[in-house]
Tab-separated table of C-alpha atoms in Angstrom:
chain	number	residue	atom	x	y	z
A	1	UNK	CA	8.188	-19.093	-7.584
A	2	UNK	CA	8.191	-22.278	-7.208
A	3	UNK	CA	8.791	-24.280	-3.391
A	4	UNK	CA	12.658	-24.859	-2.501
A	5	UNK	CA	14.738	-27.090	-4.740
A	6	UNK	CA	17.350	-27.750	-1.637
A	7	UNK	CA	19.912	-28.303	-4.402
A	8	UNK	CA	19.451	-25.531	-6.666
A	9	UNK	CA	19.195	-23.518	-3.908
A	10	UNK	CA	22.766	-24.147	-2.801
A	11	UNK	CA	23.407	-24.649	-5.262
A	12	UNK	CA	22.929	-20.313	-6.187
A	13	UNK	CA	24.028	-20.074	-2.964
A	14	UNK	CA	27.127	-20.563	-3.733
A	15	UNK	CA	27.748	-18.803	-7.375
A	16	UNK	CA	27.133	-15.562	-5.230
A	17	UNK	CA	29.420	-16.470	-2.023
A	18	UNK	CA	33.126	-13.837	-1.949
A	19	UNK	CA	30.810	-11.932	-4.702
A	20	UNK	CA	29.861	-8.007	-3.704
A	21	UNK	CA	26.202	-8.651	-3.701
A	22	UNK	CA	23.128	-6.651	-2.644
A	23	UNK	CA	20.530	-8.092	-0.270
A	24	UNK	CA	16.571	-7.353	0.787
A	25	UNK	CA	15.736	-9.172	3.396
A	26	UNK	CA	11.889	-8.341	4.819
A	27	UNK	CA	9.353	-9.783	7.401
A	28	UNK	CA	6.268	-8.768	8.593
A	29	UNK	CA	3.153	-9.240	9.947
A	30	UNK	CA	1.894	-6.900	7.318
A	31	UNK	CA	0.211	-2.985	9.012
A	32	UNK	CA	-2.626	-4.057	9.868
A	33	UNK	CA	-2.568	-7.281	12.145
A	34	UNK	CA	-2.455	-5.438	15.591
A	35	UNK	CA	-5.269	-3.699	13.924
A	36	UNK	CA	-7.670	-6.813	13.600
A	37	UNK	CA	-6.150	-8.704	16.769
A	38	UNK	CA	-5.572	-6.050	19.421
A	39	UNK	CA	-3.704	-8.196	21.386
A	40	UNK	CA	-1.476	-9.073	18.691
A	41	UNK	CA	1.850	-7.514	19.053
A	42	UNK	CA	3.410	-7.025	15.122
A	43	UNK	CA	6.836	-6.594	14.436
A	44	UNK	CA	8.681	-6.691	10.698
A	45	UNK	CA	11.978	-5.208	9.847
A	46	UNK	CA	13.735	-4.153	6.270
A	47	UNK	CA	16.638	-3.586	4.369
A	48	UNK	CA	16.698	-2.667	0.795
A	49	UNK	CA	20.164	-3.424	-0.846
A	50	UNK	CA	22.567	-3.793	2.174
A	51	UNK	CA	25.441	-4.712	0.205
A	52	UNK	CA	28.088	-7.385	1.519
A	53	UNK	CA	29.346	-9.658	0.360
A	54	UNK	CA	30.160	-12.989	2.808
A	55	UNK	CA	32.537	-16.525	2.629
A	56	UNK	CA	29.590	-19.092	2.573
A	57	UNK	CA	26.090	-19.548	2.497
A	58	UNK	CA	23.526	-22.810	3.780
A	59	UNK	CA	19.282	-22.826	3.530
A	60	UNK	CA	18.628	-25.789	6.484
A	61	UNK	CA	16.168	-27.748	8.182
A	62	UNK	CA	13.329	-29.578	6.399
A	63	UNK	CA	11.295	-26.998	4.394
A	64	UNK	CA	10.689	-23.974	5.988
A	65	UNK	CA	13.923	-23.395	5.339
A	66	UNK	CA	16.510	-21.025	6.685
A	67	UNK	CA	19.214	-19.248	5.272
A	68	UNK	CA	22.698	-18.294	6.494
A	69	UNK	CA	24.743	-16.201	5.293
A	70	UNK	CA	28.086	-15.581	7.026
A	71	UNK	CA	29.804	-12.055	5.520
A	72	UNK	CA	32.783	-11.520	6.320
A	73	UNK	CA	32.508	-8.936	10.734
A	74	UNK	CA	28.640	-11.023	11.052
A	75	UNK	CA	26.179	-12.350	9.757
A	76	UNK	CA	22.574	-12.293	7.269
A	77	UNK	CA	19.657	-14.150	8.709
A	78	UNK	CA	15.788	-15.777	7.760
A	79	UNK	CA	13.597	-18.116	8.982
A	80	UNK	CA	10.775	-20.114	7.307
A	81	UNK	CA	11.763	-19.442	3.819
A	82	UNK	CA	9.028	-21.791	1.239
A	83	UNK	CA	9.339	-20.768	-2.523
A	84	UNK	CA	12.210	-19.546	-4.894
A	85	UNK	CA	12.746	-18.420	-7.752
A	86	UNK	CA	15.335	-17.088	-9.906
A	87	UNK	CA	14.565	-14.631	-12.100
A	88	UNK	CA	15.289	-13.151	-15.446
A	89	UNK	CA	18.381	-10.599	-14.607
A	90	UNK	CA	19.765	-13.453	-12.341
A	91	UNK	CA	19.143	-12.758	-9.044
A	92	UNK	CA	18.255	-15.166	-6.451
A	93	UNK	CA	14.455	-14.557	-4.566
A	94	UNK	CA	13.086	-16.834	-1.958
A	95	UNK	CA	10.211	-16.692	0.088
A	96	UNK	CA	8.060	-17.637	3.289
A	97	UNK	CA	4.592	-17.540	2.294
A	98	UNK	CA	1.483	-18.240	4.335
A	99	UNK	CA	-0.858	-20.878	3.613
A	100	UNK	CA	-3.058	-17.769	2.453
A	101	UNK	CA	0.436	-17.037	0.363
A	102	UNK	CA	0.488	-14.297	2.334
A	103	UNK	CA	4.252	-13.423	1.863
A	104	UNK	CA	5.747	-13.728	5.516
A	105	UNK	CA	9.704	-13.266	5.460
A	106	UNK	CA	11.526	-12.255	2.136
A	107	UNK	CA	15.351	-12.733	1.561
A	108	UNK	CA	17.010	-11.691	-2.150
A	109	UNK	CA	20.652	-11.559	-3.327
A	110	UNK	CA	21.237	-9.612	-6.154
A	111	UNK	CA	24.919	-8.818	-8.094
A	112	UNK	CA	22.748	-5.642	-9.297
A	113	UNK	CA	20.624	-3.450	-6.780
A	114	UNK	CA	17.258	-3.439	-6.201
A	115	UNK	CA	15.105	-1.218	-7.932
B	1	UNK	CA	-23.234	15.874	-3.424
B	2	UNK	CA	-21.958	19.357	-3.642
B	3	UNK	CA	-20.836	19.461	-7.430
B	4	UNK	CA	-16.498	21.204	-7.044
B	5	UNK	CA	-14.373	23.188	-9.466
B	6	UNK	CA	-11.767	20.138	-8.874
B	7	UNK	CA	-10.534	17.508	-6.501
B	8	UNK	CA	-7.680	16.254	-5.403
B	9	UNK	CA	-7.545	13.065	-3.836
B	10	UNK	CA	-4.735	11.724	-1.981
B	11	UNK	CA	-3.984	8.440	-0.673
B	12	UNK	CA	-0.146	6.228	-0.311
B	13	UNK	CA	-1.427	2.616	-1.819
B	14	UNK	CA	-3.753	1.516	-4.927
B	15	UNK	CA	-6.517	-0.305	-3.487
B	16	UNK	CA	-6.908	3.449	-1.283
B	17	UNK	CA	-9.127	5.162	-3.636
B	18	UNK	CA	-11.448	2.216	-3.993
B	19	UNK	CA	-12.823	0.974	-0.639
B	20	UNK	CA	-13.833	4.383	0.532
B	21	UNK	CA	-14.069	6.639	-1.651
B	22	UNK	CA	-14.476	5.392	-5.493
B	23	UNK	CA	-18.326	5.992	-5.322
B	24	UNK	CA	-18.008	10.232	-4.038
B	25	UNK	CA	-14.854	9.751	-7.044
B	26	UNK	CA	-16.951	8.762	-9.582
B	27	UNK	CA	-20.002	10.442	-8.797
B	28	UNK	CA	-17.658	14.136	-8.817
B	29	UNK	CA	-16.305	12.974	-13.064
B	30	UNK	CA	-20.074	11.572	-13.233
B	31	UNK	CA	-21.462	15.827	-12.740
B	32	UNK	CA	-18.137	16.644	-15.185
B	33	UNK	CA	-15.691	17.410	-12.421
B	34	UNK	CA	-12.337	17.018	-13.046
B	35	UNK	CA	-10.202	14.503	-10.711
B	36	UNK	CA	-5.920	14.312	-10.207
B	37	UNK	CA	-5.929	11.234	-8.095
B	38	UNK	CA	-2.313	10.919	-6.509
B	39	UNK	CA	-1.156	8.264	-5.379
B	40	UNK	CA	2.557	7.989	-3.673
B	41	UNK	CA	3.494	4.261	-3.724
B	42	UNK	CA	2.793	0.767	-5.489
B	43	UNK	CA	2.321	-1.103	-2.228
B	44	UNK	CA	5.197	-2.566	-2.551
B	45	UNK	CA	5.365	-3.838	0.577
B	46	UNK	CA	2.196	-5.977	-0.189
B	47	UNK	CA	1.789	-9.432	1.133
B	48	UNK	CA	-0.828	-11.387	-0.606
B	49	UNK	CA	0.824	-13.238	-3.509
B	50	UNK	CA	-2.386	-16.330	-3.060
B	51	UNK	CA	-2.512	-19.381	-3.638
B	52	UNK	CA	-1.246	-20.548	-5.991
B	53	UNK	CA	1.632	-17.637	-6.264
B	54	UNK	CA	1.075	-15.172	-8.869
B	55	UNK	CA	3.711	-13.698	-7.957
B	56	UNK	CA	7.147	-12.470	-6.329
B	57	UNK	CA	8.449	-9.589	-4.677
B	58	UNK	CA	10.055	-7.852	-7.330
B	59	UNK	CA	7.273	-8.130	-10.480
B	60	UNK	CA	4.575	-7.319	-7.337
B	61	UNK	CA	5.450	-3.263	-8.054
B	62	UNK	CA	3.943	-3.884	-12.205
B	63	UNK	CA	1.136	-5.828	-11.325
B	64	UNK	CA	-0.469	-2.677	-8.915
B	65	UNK	CA	0.736	0.053	-10.814
B	66	UNK	CA	-1.044	-2.133	-13.956
B	67	UNK	CA	-4.007	-2.228	-11.571
B	68	UNK	CA	-3.812	0.946	-10.833
B	69	UNK	CA	-4.090	2.720	-13.421
B	70	UNK	CA	-7.804	0.300	-14.537
B	71	UNK	CA	-8.532	0.717	-11.798
B	72	UNK	CA	-8.284	4.833	-12.244
B	73	UNK	CA	-10.120	4.415	-15.811
B	74	UNK	CA	-12.523	2.271	-13.853
B	75	UNK	CA	-13.769	5.510	-12.341
B	76	UNK	CA	-13.095	7.766	-15.193
B	77	UNK	CA	-9.816	8.811	-13.353
B	78	UNK	CA	-8.133	11.071	-16.261
B	79	UNK	CA	-5.661	12.773	-14.382
B	80	UNK	CA	-2.707	9.846	-12.160
B	81	UNK	CA	0.447	10.716	-10.458
B	82	UNK	CA	1.997	8.465	-9.200
B	83	UNK	CA	4.424	10.225	-7.325
B	84	UNK	CA	7.157	7.223	-7.020
B	85	UNK	CA	7.321	6.538	-2.851
B	86	UNK	CA	7.970	4.111	-1.531
B	87	UNK	CA	5.349	1.391	0.185
B	88	UNK	CA	6.063	1.248	4.104
B	89	UNK	CA	8.642	4.366	3.964
B	90	UNK	CA	6.109	7.464	3.869
B	91	UNK	CA	6.784	7.954	7.756
B	92	UNK	CA	10.449	8.727	7.232
B	93	UNK	CA	10.302	10.800	4.941
B	94	UNK	CA	10.990	14.150	5.310
B	95	UNK	CA	7.621	15.636	6.161
B	96	UNK	CA	8.271	19.481	5.520
B	97	UNK	CA	9.115	17.835	1.104
B	98	UNK	CA	6.567	16.153	1.444
B	99	UNK	CA	4.218	18.975	2.393
B	100	UNK	CA	5.228	21.001	0.282
B	101	UNK	CA	5.823	18.251	-2.731
B	102	UNK	CA	0.800	18.031	-2.322
B	103	UNK	CA	1.371	22.228	-2.430
B	104	UNK	CA	2.779	22.498	-5.327
B	105	UNK	CA	0.374	20.341	-5.921
B	106	UNK	CA	-3.018	21.973	-4.782
B	107	UNK	CA	-1.796	25.158	-6.343
B	108	UNK	CA	-1.174	23.512	-9.614
B	109	UNK	CA	-4.813	22.246	-9.707
B	110	UNK	CA	-6.390	24.593	-8.114
B	111	UNK	CA	-9.030	21.765	-6.373
B	112	UNK	CA	-11.976	23.366	-4.326
B	113	UNK	CA	-12.358	19.886	-2.920
B	114	UNK	CA	-9.671	17.649	-1.436
B	115	UNK	CA	-9.779	13.714	0.055
B	116	UNK	CA	-7.399	12.228	1.868
B	117	UNK	CA	-6.382	10.095	5.300
B	118	UNK	CA	-7.284	11.460	9.251
B	119	UNK	CA	-4.519	11.992	9.920
B	120	UNK	CA	-4.114	9.301	13.848
B	121	UNK	CA	-7.235	8.121	13.000
B	122	UNK	CA	-6.708	5.345	9.841
B	123	UNK	CA	-4.429	2.688	10.649
B	124	UNK	CA	-1.785	2.482	8.459
B	125	UNK	CA	1.198	4.442	9.296
B	126	UNK	CA	1.245	5.227	5.775
B	127	UNK	CA	-1.829	6.382	5.591
B	128	UNK	CA	-1.915	8.654	8.732
B	129	UNK	CA	1.750	10.148	7.332
B	130	UNK	CA	0.240	10.719	3.839
B	131	UNK	CA	-3.172	12.797	5.501
B	132	UNK	CA	-0.451	14.686	7.735
B	133	UNK	CA	0.905	16.065	4.968
B	134	UNK	CA	-2.409	17.060	3.304
B	135	UNK	CA	-2.543	18.997	5.879
B	136	UNK	CA	0.308	19.903	6.545
B	137	UNK	CA	0.418	21.219	2.648
B	138	UNK	CA	-3.851	22.267	3.643
B	139	UNK	CA	-2.546	24.764	6.479
B	140	UNK	CA	-0.095	26.454	4.807
B	141	UNK	CA	-3.015	28.732	2.707
B	142	UNK	CA	-4.957	31.046	4.252
B	143	UNK	CA	-7.970	29.457	6.177
B	144	UNK	CA	-10.113	31.686	3.763
B	145	UNK	CA	-8.450	30.620	0.497
B	146	UNK	CA	-7.961	26.549	1.840
B	147	UNK	CA	-9.550	23.854	0.206
B	148	UNK	CA	-11.932	21.187	1.541
B	149	UNK	CA	-10.649	18.587	2.696
B	150	UNK	CA	-12.610	15.806	3.361
B	151	UNK	CA	-10.896	12.889	5.537
B	152	UNK	CA	-10.762	8.887	5.633
B	153	UNK	CA	-11.264	7.204	9.624
B	154	UNK	CA	-11.691	4.023	10.355
B	155	UNK	CA	-8.807	3.479	13.748
B	156	UNK	CA	-10.908	2.254	16.544
B	157	UNK	CA	-12.561	4.778	18.803
B	158	UNK	CA	-11.771	7.101	15.251
B	159	UNK	CA	-16.487	7.590	16.158
B	160	UNK	CA	-15.634	8.206	19.802
B	161	UNK	CA	-13.262	10.791	19.546
B	162	UNK	CA	-13.906	11.975	16.826
B	163	UNK	CA	-17.144	12.424	16.683
B	164	UNK	CA	-19.529	10.953	14.024
B	165	UNK	CA	-18.588	11.882	10.333
B	166	UNK	CA	-20.147	14.948	10.091
B	167	UNK	CA	-20.791	13.582	5.422
B	168	UNK	CA	-21.662	10.686	4.054
B	169	UNK	CA	-22.505	10.258	0.734
B	170	UNK	CA	-24.751	8.362	-1.511
B	171	UNK	CA	-22.966	6.819	-3.862
B	172	UNK	CA	-25.682	3.582	-4.883
B	173	UNK	CA	-25.588	5.550	-8.384
B	174	UNK	CA	-22.107	4.262	-9.214
B	175	UNK	CA	-21.902	1.021	-7.542
B	176	UNK	CA	-21.505	-0.963	-10.087
B	177	UNK	CA	-18.388	1.100	-11.145
B	178	UNK	CA	-17.464	1.160	-7.445
B	179	UNK	CA	-17.178	-2.507	-7.619
B	180	UNK	CA	-15.218	-2.047	-10.965
B	181	UNK	CA	-12.716	0.047	-8.941
B	182	UNK	CA	-13.179	-3.069	-6.368
B	183	UNK	CA	-11.674	-5.773	-8.570
B	184	UNK	CA	-9.776	-4.108	-10.820
B	185	UNK	CA	-7.150	-3.964	-7.621
B	186	UNK	CA	-6.999	-7.785	-7.950
B	187	UNK	CA	-3.991	-8.713	-6.648
B	188	UNK	CA	-5.704	-7.336	-3.557
B	189	UNK	CA	-9.187	-8.004	-3.173
B	190	UNK	CA	-9.514	-11.099	-5.174
B	191	UNK	CA	-10.729	-12.870	-2.330
B	192	UNK	CA	-12.461	-10.455	-0.737
B	193	UNK	CA	-14.515	-10.028	-3.821
B	194	UNK	CA	-15.378	-13.390	-3.951
B	195	UNK	CA	-16.752	-13.533	0.153
B	196	UNK	CA	-19.152	-10.196	-1.861
B	197	UNK	CA	-20.415	-11.464	-4.619
B	198	UNK	CA	-21.953	-14.357	-2.312
B	199	UNK	CA	-23.500	-11.521	-0.159
B	200	UNK	CA	-24.060	-8.918	-2.356
B	201	UNK	CA	-26.198	-11.644	-4.183
B	202	UNK	CA	-28.289	-12.124	-0.874
B	203	UNK	CA	-28.836	-8.872	-0.698
B	204	UNK	CA	-27.316	-8.810	2.977
B	205	UNK	CA	-28.452	-4.918	4.361
B	206	UNK	CA	-24.160	-4.156	6.694
B	207	UNK	CA	-21.860	-4.785	3.189
B	208	UNK	CA	-24.991	-3.010	0.794
B	209	UNK	CA	-24.174	-0.312	4.200
B	210	UNK	CA	-20.791	-0.474	3.505
B	211	UNK	CA	-21.513	-0.520	-0.745
B	212	UNK	CA	-23.840	2.140	-1.112
B	213	UNK	CA	-22.994	5.762	1.529
B	214	UNK	CA	-19.205	7.004	2.370
B	215	UNK	CA	-18.288	9.234	5.190
B	216	UNK	CA	-15.707	11.181	6.259
B	217	UNK	CA	-14.721	13.565	8.200
B	218	UNK	CA	-13.946	17.237	7.204
B	219	UNK	CA	-10.591	17.830	8.767
B	220	UNK	CA	-10.582	20.867	12.040
B	221	UNK	CA	-7.812	23.018	11.616
B	222	UNK	CA	-6.508	24.125	15.414
B	223	UNK	CA	-7.960	28.533	15.640
B	224	UNK	CA	-4.605	30.641	15.520
B	225	UNK	CA	-4.349	29.982	19.249
B	226	UNK	CA	-2.953	34.365	19.178
């Protein structure tokens, strides 16, 4: 992955617009967060292979970035995106890493289901 | 360490076998005991991507699969079963199906000892759910025919509630193998290993104690109520 290049990511988001795409979205503090620090309130969310069709998608902010996809009756949204990759399967992988490289958030878009 | 007929190890994540139990596994292998390691997931949800980043969410499972195989070969385990579940989802699986799967594995390899996590005392929901499934599977076996069930526990307060571990293995003769197993899980342990090798060099007593002894609780099945 490499640091977000706004123009490249926005172009890729545009390419997927108005198509059936599979979404992976997750955010997590890690399973041990509350074990290491009892005062820490741990939360996370995960959805894999949600099939959506968005009419509009945007990446915004000054970094870390925010990405929002407007789907027919609602939204898909991720905050804290720092890195991107368009992989060999032509999927857009977006991720937010903390300074140690720990994954804090991921939003991925693909024309084929994630395995 | 008692000589076993066959040891079955059941954990949810690649690297679960490395930290608290790999010395025990290596000792059994050295003893000529066959060991089967059933690893439920590929640790797909690992968060450590390194700085600089070495992978992404989609490629991590392949890396961890390779590391798992490396660790297993370092330990001399000849029978690795990758059960194909997904990291962080074990507690949401059908409990009976999961227990039945483990039961069929027990029937197949006929272990005299099973090693897993102590349900309720192992911090990660996957750990607790895996331990619970193993307990459920073993409890289907008549009490007099059950293999021994040794559990790893490390939650805060586990000693207060369970008492001291009743099995403490000195694994110092194979601690180099244990270190190799930990090191095999590079994506997860590289940073930690750096800190550790310095302490090892200085013969830090805490790290030596951690390295050389492995503790287990024999699972206590509830006696039937009638």
